[in-house]
Structures are given as C-alpha cells and as structure tokens.
Coordinates of C-alpha atoms and ligand atoms in Angstrom, one line a residue:
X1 CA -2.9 42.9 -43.3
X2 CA -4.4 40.1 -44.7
X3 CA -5.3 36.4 -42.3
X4 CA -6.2 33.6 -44.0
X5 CA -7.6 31.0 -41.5
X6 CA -8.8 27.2 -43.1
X7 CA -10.1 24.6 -42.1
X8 CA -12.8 21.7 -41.8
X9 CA -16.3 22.2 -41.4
X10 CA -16.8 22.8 -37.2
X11 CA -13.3 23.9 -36.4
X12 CA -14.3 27.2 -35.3
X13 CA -13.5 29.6 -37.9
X14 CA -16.6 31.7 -38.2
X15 CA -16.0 32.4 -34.5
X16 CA -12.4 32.9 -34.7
X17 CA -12.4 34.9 -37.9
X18 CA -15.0 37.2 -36.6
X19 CA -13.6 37.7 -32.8
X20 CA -10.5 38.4 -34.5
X21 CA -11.5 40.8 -37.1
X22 CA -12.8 42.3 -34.5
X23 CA -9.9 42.8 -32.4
X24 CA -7.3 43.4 -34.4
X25 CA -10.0 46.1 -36.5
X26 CA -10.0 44.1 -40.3
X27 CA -12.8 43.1 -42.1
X28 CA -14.1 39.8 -41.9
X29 CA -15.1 37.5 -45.0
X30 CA -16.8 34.1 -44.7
X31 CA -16.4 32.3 -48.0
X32 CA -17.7 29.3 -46.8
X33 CA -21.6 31.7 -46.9
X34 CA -20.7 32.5 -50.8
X35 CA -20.6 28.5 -51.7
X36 CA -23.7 28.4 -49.7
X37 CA -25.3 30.5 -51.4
X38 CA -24.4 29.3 -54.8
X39 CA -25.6 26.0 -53.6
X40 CA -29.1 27.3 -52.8
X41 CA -29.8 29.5 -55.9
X42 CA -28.8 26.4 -57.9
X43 CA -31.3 24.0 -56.0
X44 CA -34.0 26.4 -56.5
X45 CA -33.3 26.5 -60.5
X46 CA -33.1 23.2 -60.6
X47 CA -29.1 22.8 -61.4
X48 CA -28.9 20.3 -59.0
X49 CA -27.5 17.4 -59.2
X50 CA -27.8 17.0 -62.8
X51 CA -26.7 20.8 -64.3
X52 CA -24.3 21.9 -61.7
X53 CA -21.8 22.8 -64.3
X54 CA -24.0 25.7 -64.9
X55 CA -23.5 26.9 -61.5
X56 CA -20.8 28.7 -62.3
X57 CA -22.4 31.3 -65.1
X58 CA -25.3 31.4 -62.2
X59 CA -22.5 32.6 -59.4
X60 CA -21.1 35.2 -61.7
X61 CA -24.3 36.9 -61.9
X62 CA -25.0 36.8 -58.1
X63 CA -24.1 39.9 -56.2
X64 CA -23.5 39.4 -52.8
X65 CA -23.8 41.5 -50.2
X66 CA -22.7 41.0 -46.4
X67 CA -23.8 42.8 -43.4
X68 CA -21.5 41.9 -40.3
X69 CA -22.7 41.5 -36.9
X70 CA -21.0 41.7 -33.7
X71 CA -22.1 38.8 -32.3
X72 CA -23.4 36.3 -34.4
X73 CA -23.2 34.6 -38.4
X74 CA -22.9 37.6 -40.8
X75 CA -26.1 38.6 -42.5
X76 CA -26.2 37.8 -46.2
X77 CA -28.0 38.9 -48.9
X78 CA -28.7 38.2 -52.9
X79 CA -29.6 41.7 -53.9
X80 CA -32.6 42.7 -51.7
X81 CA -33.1 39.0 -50.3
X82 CA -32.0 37.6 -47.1
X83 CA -30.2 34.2 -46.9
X84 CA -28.6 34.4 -43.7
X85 CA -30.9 31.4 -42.2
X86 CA -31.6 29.3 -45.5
X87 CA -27.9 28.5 -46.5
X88 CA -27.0 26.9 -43.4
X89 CA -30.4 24.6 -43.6
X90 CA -29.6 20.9 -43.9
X91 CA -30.5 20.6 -47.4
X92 CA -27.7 23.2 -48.9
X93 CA -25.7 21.7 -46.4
X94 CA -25.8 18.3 -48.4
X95 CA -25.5 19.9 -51.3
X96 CA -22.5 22.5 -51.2
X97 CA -19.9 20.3 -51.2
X98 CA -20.8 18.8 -55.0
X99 CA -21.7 22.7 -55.8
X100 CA -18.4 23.8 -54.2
X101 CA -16.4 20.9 -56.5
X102 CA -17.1 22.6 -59.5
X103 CA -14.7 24.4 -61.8
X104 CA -16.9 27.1 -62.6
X105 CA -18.3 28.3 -59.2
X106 CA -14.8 28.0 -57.9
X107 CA -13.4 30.5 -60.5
X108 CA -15.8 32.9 -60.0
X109 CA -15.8 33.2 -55.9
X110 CA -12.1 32.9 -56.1
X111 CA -12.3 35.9 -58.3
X112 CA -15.0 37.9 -56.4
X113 CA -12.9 36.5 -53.1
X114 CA -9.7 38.1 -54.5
X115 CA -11.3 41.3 -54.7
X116 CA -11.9 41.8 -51.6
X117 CA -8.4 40.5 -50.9
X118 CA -6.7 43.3 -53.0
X119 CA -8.8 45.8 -50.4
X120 CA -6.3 45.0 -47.6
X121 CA -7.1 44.5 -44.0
X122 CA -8.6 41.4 -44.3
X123 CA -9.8 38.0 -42.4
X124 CA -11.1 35.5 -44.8
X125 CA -11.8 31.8 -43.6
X126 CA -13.2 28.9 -46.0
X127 CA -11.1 25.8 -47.1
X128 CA -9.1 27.5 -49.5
X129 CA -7.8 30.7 -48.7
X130 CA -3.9 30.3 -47.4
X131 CA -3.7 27.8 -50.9
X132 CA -5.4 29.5 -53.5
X133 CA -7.3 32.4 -52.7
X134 CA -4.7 34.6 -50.3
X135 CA -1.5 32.3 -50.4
X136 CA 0.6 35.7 -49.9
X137 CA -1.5 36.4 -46.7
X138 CA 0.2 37.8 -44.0
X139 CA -0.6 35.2 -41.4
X140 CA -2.3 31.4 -41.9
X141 CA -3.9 29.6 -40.0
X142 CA -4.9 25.8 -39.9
X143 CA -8.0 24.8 -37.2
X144 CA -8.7 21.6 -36.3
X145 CA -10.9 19.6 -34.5
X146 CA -12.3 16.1 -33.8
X147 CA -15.0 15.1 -35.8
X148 CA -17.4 14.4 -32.6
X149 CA -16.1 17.6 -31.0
X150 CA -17.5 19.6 -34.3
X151 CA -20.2 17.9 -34.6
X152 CA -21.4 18.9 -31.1
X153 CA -20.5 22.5 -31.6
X154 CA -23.0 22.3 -34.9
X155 CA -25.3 20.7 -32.4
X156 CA -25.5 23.4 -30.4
X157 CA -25.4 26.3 -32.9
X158 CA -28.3 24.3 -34.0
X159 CA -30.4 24.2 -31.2
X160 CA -29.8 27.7 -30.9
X161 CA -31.3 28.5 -34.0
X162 CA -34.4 26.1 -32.9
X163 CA -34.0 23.3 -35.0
X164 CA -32.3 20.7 -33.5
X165 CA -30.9 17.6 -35.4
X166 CA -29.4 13.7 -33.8
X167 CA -25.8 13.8 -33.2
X168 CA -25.1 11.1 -34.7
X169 CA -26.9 12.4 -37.8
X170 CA -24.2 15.6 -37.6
X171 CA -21.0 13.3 -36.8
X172 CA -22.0 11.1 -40.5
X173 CA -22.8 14.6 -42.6
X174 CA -19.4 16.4 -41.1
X175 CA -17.5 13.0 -42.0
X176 CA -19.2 12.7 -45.3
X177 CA -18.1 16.5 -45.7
X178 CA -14.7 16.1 -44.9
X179 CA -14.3 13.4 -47.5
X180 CA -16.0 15.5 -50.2
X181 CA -14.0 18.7 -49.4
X182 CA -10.1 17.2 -48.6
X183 CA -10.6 14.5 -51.7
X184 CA -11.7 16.9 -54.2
X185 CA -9.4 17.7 -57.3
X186 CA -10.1 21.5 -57.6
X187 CA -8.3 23.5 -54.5
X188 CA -9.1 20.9 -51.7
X189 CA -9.0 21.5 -48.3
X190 CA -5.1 21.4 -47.1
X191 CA -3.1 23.2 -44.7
X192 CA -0.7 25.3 -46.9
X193 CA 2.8 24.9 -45.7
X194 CA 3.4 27.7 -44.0
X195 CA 0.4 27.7 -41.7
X196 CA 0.3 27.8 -38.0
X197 CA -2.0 24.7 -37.5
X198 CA -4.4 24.8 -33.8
X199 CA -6.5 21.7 -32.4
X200 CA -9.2 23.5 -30.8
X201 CA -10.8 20.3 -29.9
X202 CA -10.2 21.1 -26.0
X203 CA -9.8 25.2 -26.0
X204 CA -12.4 27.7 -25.5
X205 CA -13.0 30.3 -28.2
X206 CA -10.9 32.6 -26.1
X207 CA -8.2 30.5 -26.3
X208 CA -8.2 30.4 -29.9
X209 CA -8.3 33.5 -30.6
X210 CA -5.6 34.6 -28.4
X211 CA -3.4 32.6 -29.9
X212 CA -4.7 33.5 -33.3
X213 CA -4.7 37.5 -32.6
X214 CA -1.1 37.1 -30.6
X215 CA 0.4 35.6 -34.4
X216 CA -1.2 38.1 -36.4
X217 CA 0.0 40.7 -34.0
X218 CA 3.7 39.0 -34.4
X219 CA 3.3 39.3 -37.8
X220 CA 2.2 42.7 -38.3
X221 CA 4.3 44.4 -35.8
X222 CA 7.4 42.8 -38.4
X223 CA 5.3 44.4 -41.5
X224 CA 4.3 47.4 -40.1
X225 CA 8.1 49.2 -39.8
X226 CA 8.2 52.7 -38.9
X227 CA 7.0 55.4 -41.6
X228 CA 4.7 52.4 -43.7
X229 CA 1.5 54.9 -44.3
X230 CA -1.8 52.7 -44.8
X231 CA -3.6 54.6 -47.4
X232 CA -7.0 56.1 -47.1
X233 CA -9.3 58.2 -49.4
X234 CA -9.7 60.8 -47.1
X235 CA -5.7 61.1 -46.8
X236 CA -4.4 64.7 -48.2
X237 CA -1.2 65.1 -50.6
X238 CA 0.3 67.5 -48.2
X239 CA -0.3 64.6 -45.3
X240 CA 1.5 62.1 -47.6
X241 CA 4.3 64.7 -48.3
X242 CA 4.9 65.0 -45.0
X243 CA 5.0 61.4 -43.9
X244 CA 7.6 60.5 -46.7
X245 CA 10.2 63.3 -44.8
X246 CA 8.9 63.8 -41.4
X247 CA 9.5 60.0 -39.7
X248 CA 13.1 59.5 -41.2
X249 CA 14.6 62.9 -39.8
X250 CA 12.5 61.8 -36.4
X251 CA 14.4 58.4 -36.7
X252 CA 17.8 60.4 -37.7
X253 CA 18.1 63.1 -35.3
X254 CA 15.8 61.7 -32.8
X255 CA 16.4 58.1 -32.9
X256 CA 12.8 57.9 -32.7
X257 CA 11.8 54.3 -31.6
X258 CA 7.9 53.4 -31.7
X259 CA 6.3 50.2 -29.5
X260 CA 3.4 48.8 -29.6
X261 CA 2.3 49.8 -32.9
X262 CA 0.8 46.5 -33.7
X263 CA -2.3 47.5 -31.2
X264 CA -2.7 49.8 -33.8
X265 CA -6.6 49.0 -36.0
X266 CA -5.6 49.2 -39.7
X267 CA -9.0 50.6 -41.0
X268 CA -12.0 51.8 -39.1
X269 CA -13.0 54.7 -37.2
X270 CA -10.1 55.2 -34.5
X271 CA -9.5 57.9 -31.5
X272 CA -5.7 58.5 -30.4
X273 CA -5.9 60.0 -27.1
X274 CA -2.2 61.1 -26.2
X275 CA -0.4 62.5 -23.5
X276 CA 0.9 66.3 -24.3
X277 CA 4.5 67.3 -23.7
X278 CA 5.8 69.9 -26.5
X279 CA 4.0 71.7 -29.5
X280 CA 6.4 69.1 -31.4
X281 CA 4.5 65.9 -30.2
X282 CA 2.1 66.1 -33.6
X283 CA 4.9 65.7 -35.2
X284 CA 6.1 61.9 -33.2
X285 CA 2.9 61.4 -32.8
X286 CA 1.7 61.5 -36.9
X287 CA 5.3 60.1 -37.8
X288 CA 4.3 56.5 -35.5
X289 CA 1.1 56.4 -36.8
X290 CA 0.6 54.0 -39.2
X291 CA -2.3 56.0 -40.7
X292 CA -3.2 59.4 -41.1
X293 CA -4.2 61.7 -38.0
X294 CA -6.8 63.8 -38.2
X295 CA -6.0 66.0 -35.3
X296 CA -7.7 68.1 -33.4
X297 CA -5.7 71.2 -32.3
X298 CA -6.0 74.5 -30.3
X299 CA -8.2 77.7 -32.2
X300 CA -5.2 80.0 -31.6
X301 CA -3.1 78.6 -34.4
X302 CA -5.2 79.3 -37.1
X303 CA -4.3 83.2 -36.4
X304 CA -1.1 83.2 -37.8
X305 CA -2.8 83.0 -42.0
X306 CA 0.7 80.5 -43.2
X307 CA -0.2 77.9 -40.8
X308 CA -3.8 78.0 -40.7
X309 CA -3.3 77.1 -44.6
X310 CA -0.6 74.1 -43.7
X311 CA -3.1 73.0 -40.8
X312 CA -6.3 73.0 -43.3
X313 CA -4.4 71.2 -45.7
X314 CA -2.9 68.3 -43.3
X315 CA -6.8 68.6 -42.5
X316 CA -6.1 69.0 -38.8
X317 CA -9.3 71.3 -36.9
X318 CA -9.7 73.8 -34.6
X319 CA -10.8 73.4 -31.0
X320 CA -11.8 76.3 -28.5
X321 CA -10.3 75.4 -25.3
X322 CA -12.3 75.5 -21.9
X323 CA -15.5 76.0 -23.4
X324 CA -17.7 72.7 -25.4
X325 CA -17.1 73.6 -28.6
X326 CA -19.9 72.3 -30.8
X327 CA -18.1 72.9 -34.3
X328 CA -14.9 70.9 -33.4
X329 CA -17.3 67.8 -31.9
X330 CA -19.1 67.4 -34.8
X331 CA -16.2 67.5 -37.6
X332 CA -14.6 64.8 -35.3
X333 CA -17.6 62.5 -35.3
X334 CA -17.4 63.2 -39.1
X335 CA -14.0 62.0 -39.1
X336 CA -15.1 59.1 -37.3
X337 CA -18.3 58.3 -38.9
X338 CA -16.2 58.5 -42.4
X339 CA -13.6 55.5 -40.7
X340 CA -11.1 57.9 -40.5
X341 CA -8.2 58.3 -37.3
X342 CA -9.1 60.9 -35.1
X343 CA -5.9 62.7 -32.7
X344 CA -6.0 64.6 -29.1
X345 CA -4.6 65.6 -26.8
X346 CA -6.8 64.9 -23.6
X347 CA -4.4 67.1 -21.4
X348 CA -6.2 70.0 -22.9
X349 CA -2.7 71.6 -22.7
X350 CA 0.8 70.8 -22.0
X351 CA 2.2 69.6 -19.3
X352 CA 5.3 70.6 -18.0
X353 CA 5.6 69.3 -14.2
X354 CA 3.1 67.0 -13.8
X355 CA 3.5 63.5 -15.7
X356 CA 0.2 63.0 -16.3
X357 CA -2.5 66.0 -16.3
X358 CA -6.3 66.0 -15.8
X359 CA -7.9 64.3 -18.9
X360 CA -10.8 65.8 -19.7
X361 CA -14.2 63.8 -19.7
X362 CA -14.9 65.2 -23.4
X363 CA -12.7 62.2 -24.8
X364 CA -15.4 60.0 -23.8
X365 CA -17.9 61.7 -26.0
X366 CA -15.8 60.0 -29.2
X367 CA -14.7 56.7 -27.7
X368 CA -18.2 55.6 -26.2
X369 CA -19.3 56.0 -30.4
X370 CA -20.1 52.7 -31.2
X371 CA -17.7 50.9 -33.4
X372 CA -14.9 54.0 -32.5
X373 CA -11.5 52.2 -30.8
X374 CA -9.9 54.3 -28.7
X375 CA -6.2 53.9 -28.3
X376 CA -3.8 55.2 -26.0
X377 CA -0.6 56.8 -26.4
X378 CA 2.2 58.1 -24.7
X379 CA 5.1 60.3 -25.6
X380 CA 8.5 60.3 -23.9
X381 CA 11.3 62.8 -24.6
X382 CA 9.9 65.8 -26.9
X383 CA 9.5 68.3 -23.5
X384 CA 13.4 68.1 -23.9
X385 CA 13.7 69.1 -27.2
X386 CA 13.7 73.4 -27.1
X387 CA 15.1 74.4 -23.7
X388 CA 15.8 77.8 -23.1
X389 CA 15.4 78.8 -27.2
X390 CA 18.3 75.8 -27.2
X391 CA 17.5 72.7 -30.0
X392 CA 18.5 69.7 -28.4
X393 CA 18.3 66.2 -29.6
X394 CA 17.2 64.0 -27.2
X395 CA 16.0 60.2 -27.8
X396 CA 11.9 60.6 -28.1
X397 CA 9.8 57.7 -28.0
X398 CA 6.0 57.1 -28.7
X399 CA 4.2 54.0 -27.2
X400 CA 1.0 52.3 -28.7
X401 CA -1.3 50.7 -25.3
X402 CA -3.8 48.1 -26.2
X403 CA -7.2 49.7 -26.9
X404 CA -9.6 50.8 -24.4
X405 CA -12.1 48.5 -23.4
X406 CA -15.3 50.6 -23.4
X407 CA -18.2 49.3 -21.1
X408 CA -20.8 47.7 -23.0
X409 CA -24.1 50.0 -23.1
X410 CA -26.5 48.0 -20.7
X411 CA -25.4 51.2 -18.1
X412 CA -26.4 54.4 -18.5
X413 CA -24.2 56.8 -20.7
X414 CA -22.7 59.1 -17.6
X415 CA -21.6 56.0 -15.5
X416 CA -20.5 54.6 -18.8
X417 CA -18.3 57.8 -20.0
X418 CA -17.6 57.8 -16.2
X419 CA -15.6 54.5 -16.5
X420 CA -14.3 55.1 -20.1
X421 CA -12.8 58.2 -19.1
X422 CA -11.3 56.4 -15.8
X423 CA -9.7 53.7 -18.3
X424 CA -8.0 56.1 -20.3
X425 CA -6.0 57.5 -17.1
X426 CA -5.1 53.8 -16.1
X427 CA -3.9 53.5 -19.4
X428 CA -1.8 56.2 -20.0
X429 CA -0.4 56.0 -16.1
X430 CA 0.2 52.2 -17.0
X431 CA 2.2 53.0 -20.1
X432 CA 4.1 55.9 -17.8
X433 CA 5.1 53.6 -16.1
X434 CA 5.6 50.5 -18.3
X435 CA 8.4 53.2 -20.3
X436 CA 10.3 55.2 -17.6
X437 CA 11.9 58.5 -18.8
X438 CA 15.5 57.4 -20.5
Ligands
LIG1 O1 -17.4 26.9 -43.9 P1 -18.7 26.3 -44.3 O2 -19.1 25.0 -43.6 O3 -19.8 27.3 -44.3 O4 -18.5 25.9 -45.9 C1 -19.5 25.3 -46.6 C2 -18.9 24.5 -47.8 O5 -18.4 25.3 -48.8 C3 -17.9 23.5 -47.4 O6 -18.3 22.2 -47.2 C4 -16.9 23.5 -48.6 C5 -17.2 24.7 -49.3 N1 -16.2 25.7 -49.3 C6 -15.2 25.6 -50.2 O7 -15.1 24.7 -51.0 N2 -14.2 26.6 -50.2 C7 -14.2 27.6 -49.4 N3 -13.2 28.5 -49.4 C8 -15.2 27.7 -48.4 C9 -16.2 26.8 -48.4

C-alpha cells in the first residue's frame, strides 16, 4: 500500500502523513527533510547560489538516515550527524526551493525516494510524489490551505521549538515559496489528476486524518482481495504453499467471506487475538490474513511426529496450557520484535456453549509491547463444520475489528494490562454482535 500526499508548504502533511502511517501501520517518508538537507550540505560547501548545479553529485553521495518518532518531526541524520533542527532553520528554508529546482538533486532523491517506494507500505509526502515520484500510488492526496492559515501553523511550530519569527515575515517566505515551488519547470508542485484534494484551512488534524485514513482504508480494502499474501522474510515456503490452496477451497466449499480486513497493519509487529470455535479455525483464520501468522498453538500436537514436522515448518509454536510458559512468551516477543504477525487464541481452548469464553490476561503481556497492534478477530461458522464424525459445509466467516487502543504508559503496567485485557473482551463481544450467527 503505497499514499502519496502533496502539497504546499504548511498544509499539514508532516502531521497527516505521520498520524496516518501510524494508523493504518506503513512507514512514513518526509521528502520534503531530504531537499533540506541537500540544501544545508550545499550552503556549508559553498554551492550556494552560485554552484548549485553541483548539488546534485553532492546528494548522491549523502546517505540518509531517518529515525521516526511518534510524536514529533522525524529525526534525520547524514551518517553519524544530526540535522533534525538545522534543516528547518530559516536560512535553508530560503534556500531549498533554488536547491530543490535543480535537475540534478531532483534525479537523485527521486531515485533514492523510489527506493523506498518499491519497499511497499508506504506514506511519502513532499510536492512531488502522486506526479513523479509514486504516480501508481494507491491513494493521493492533495492538502491545502490558506496562506495566513499556514503561515500561523509555522508560527507556532516555531515558537515551539523556541525561536519565534513575525507573522508577517512567515505569510511573505510561504508566498515567496509557493511561487518558487508551483512555477518551477522540473516536477512542480501540482495536484495529479486523480488526487483526492482537502482544504484543511478550518479542520483539526483529527479531521484530516480521518478523512485521509477512511480513503486509504477504501482503497485498500478494494486491493487487498481475499488470499493476496504480503510477503515477508520471515515467511516459510510451506506457509506460502499453503496460502496459494488453502483460501480458494475455503472460498469454494465454504463460501468463506472476510470483513474488515482493511484494519489489518500491512507491516510491523502485529498480535491477532481470536475467538476459538474448531481445531479448523487456523485454517479461516491464516486464509483471511493478509500476512503470515505465526501462531501460537497447544504443546499436545507436537506428539503426533507428522504434524509436529508440518507445524515447525508453517513455523507455528508450542504453548503449555494452564501453566506460564516461559519458552512460548519469549519466541512470541521474538516474532514480534522481528515485525512479524503473531496468532492466539485467547480462549485458551474451544468453546462450545458459551459465545465468548474467559480471555486470559496473558494476551496483554504482547499487546502492551510497545509498537505491537493488537487486532481483534472473530470467527463465525467453523463449530458447525464436523458434527457427529459428519463434514458439513456451512458458510464460515472471519471478521477483522479495528485495533485495540492500548492505554498509554503514564499508569502503572497491571491497571494498564488490566484495561487492555478489558478492551479486547469489548471487542470481540462487539464484533459478536456486530455479525450474528447466519
Ligand atoms: O515540505 P517541506 O516544506 O519540508 O519542503 C521543503 C522544500 O523542499 C519545498 O519548498 C520544496 C522542496 N520539495 C520538493 O521540491 N519536492 C519534494 N518532494 C519535497 C520538497
């Protein structure tokens, strides 16, 4: 899934492109910081204004490096060096639009931005990136504002970093930016044709982004069609076997129908936690998945030596029931730490008459990891599959619930796991009864 979101300087798109990263569990790329960085390399060597047609062999031999953060501008770096405060001083400010104009800087970050493009799972923002950089993106996305608007949203950002500058200072260096960057030849700043444009001038950040996340969630719930595998290194052959056969006889016999499968993160460290009908439900539950499921499943199948060898290979792990077992926490945090999709079954153990049975507080162990998403599932229809040694086909069908929203860590961990734990039932009873039995 790749979001390209443009527009002029103020509009919002750091904010937006980061919040929405966020949410929807993408990466997050802020080309505006590589021009910026450029810019300030070539004012210390003295490239500008004079030599800024050597910019580009100067860009080429910069290696980036970004480190996100949660809340705020993403730290950059040149090699060991931290940038993150000098490139948005006035003077590169001034200066990256002329740095930005040039042929040869422009080749080069397109390059380096493509790059990353080609990674997958994506939100870029800059001026360029529904036109140029990404025009096969997914979802675009065109913010706008009014000049004085943006220019008091700089002034604030600015005074929050302690150095304040005049309004009307920032209302004549936006509008002088706007010329340089919508008049330029090379790739100017224009809303490609097929992006969704948003005033933001009168809506919060929340607004933005809902509206953002809800067309990107549109757009991926069309892409994202049953049995579409995203790939990951730590996938095994006999996973990706399975998930070309498995999902299209569950759709065949079982007229398997998945919703909600656009709540589903892309990439990063995930937790399923689903509700346990039938022995079968791996099965649904791996075939709706749009990655693969590490899951964690009960010791006693590993005694029969054939499946223990199909289990090890599909790189599911063993769990002693009733009892902490240390082994099975820690290869799940590996999972997790290693951005991988991690599956249980919070039940402990099928339930037969009860629709819902006592999750266990142990789930909250994974989701209160920082960075893990927790996401709920439910499964209808698979307890009705084997009745009395009888195969029957009944419809089954697997439901994706917005992820859990894990308390932030000001409280201490028990009342925290206490809450997460409490979340995960409203969740799953929600979904119960969101999707009634057939
Ligand atoms: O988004 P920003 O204000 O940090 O961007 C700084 C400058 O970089 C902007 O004035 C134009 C230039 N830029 C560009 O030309 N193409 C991009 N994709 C991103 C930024």
């Amino acid at each position: 899934m790749i979001i390209a979101i443009d527009g002029p300087a103020g509009s919002g798109k750091s904010t937006i492109a980061r919040e929405v990263a966020k949410r929807l569990g993408l990466r997050y790329l802020d080309t505006g910081a590589m021009y910026r960085t450029v810019t300030l390399l070539a004012m210390e060597q003295g490239l500008v204004p004079d030599r800024i047609s050597e910019a580009g062999a100067l860009a080429a031999r910069t290696e980036f490096r970004f480190v996100e953060r949660p809340d705020d501008l993403t730290r950059v770096f040149v090699g060991e060096r931290e940038v993150t405060d000098e490139i948005r001083g006035r003077a590169v400010s001034q200066n990256v639009s002329a740095v930005s104009a040039d042929p040869g800087v422009r080749m080069v970050l397109t390059d380096k931005q493509r790059e990353q493009v080609a990674m997958g799972n994506l939100v870029l923002e800059g001026r360029d990136m529904g036109t140029v950089v990404a025009p096969q993106a997914d979802a675009k996305v065109f913010l706008t504002a009014g000049v004085e608007e943006r220019a008091r949203r700089r002034q604030l950002q600015l005074e929050a970093q302690g150095a304040p500058q005049p309004f009307d200072q920032l209302v004549a260096d936006i509008m002088a930016r706007d010329e340089y960057d919508c008049g330029r030849q090379l790739a100017p700043l224009r809303r490609a044709d097929d992006a969704v444009e948003i005033d933001t001038t009168n809506m919060t950040i929340d607004e933005v982004v809902d509206a953002v996340g809800a067309l990107a969630e549109s757009k991926r719930a069309r892409k994202w069609s049953l049995s579409r595998m995203v790939r990951s290194p730590l996938d095994t052959w006999l996973y990706r076997v399975a998930y070309t056969i498995i999902p299209p006889f569950c759709r065949l016999f079982f007229r398997m129908r998945v919703t909600g499968v656009e709540n589903f993160p892309l990439c990063g460290p995930v937790l399923v936690a689903c509700n346990h009908r039938s022995n079968l439900d791996p099965f649904f539950l791996g075939s709706a998945t749009p990655r693969m499921i590490h899951f964690m499943a009960k010791s006693e199948l590993w005694r029969f030596r054939p499946l223990a060898w199909v289990l090890g290979k599909m790189s599911a792990f063993p769990v002693r029931r009733g009892q902490v077992d240390r082994q099975a926490v820690k290869q799940a945090f590996a999972y997790l730490e290693a951005g991988a999709v991690v599956g249980l079954f919070p039940e402990g153990r099928r339930q037969r008459d009860l629709p819902l049975g006592e999750i266990r507080p142990g789930v909250s162990l994974f989701s209160l990891r920082e960075g893990v998403i927790t996401v709920p599932a439910l499964i209808r229809g698979t307890d009705r599959i084997i009745r009395n040694h009888i195969l029957f086909l009944p419809r089954v069908h697997v439901i994706f619930g917005p992820p859990l929203e894990i308390p932030l860590d000001d409280k201490p961990r028990s009342e925290r796991a206490a809450v997460t734990t409490q979340r995960l039932v409203d969740a799953l009873l929600e979904l119960l009864a969101a999707h009634p039995e057939a």
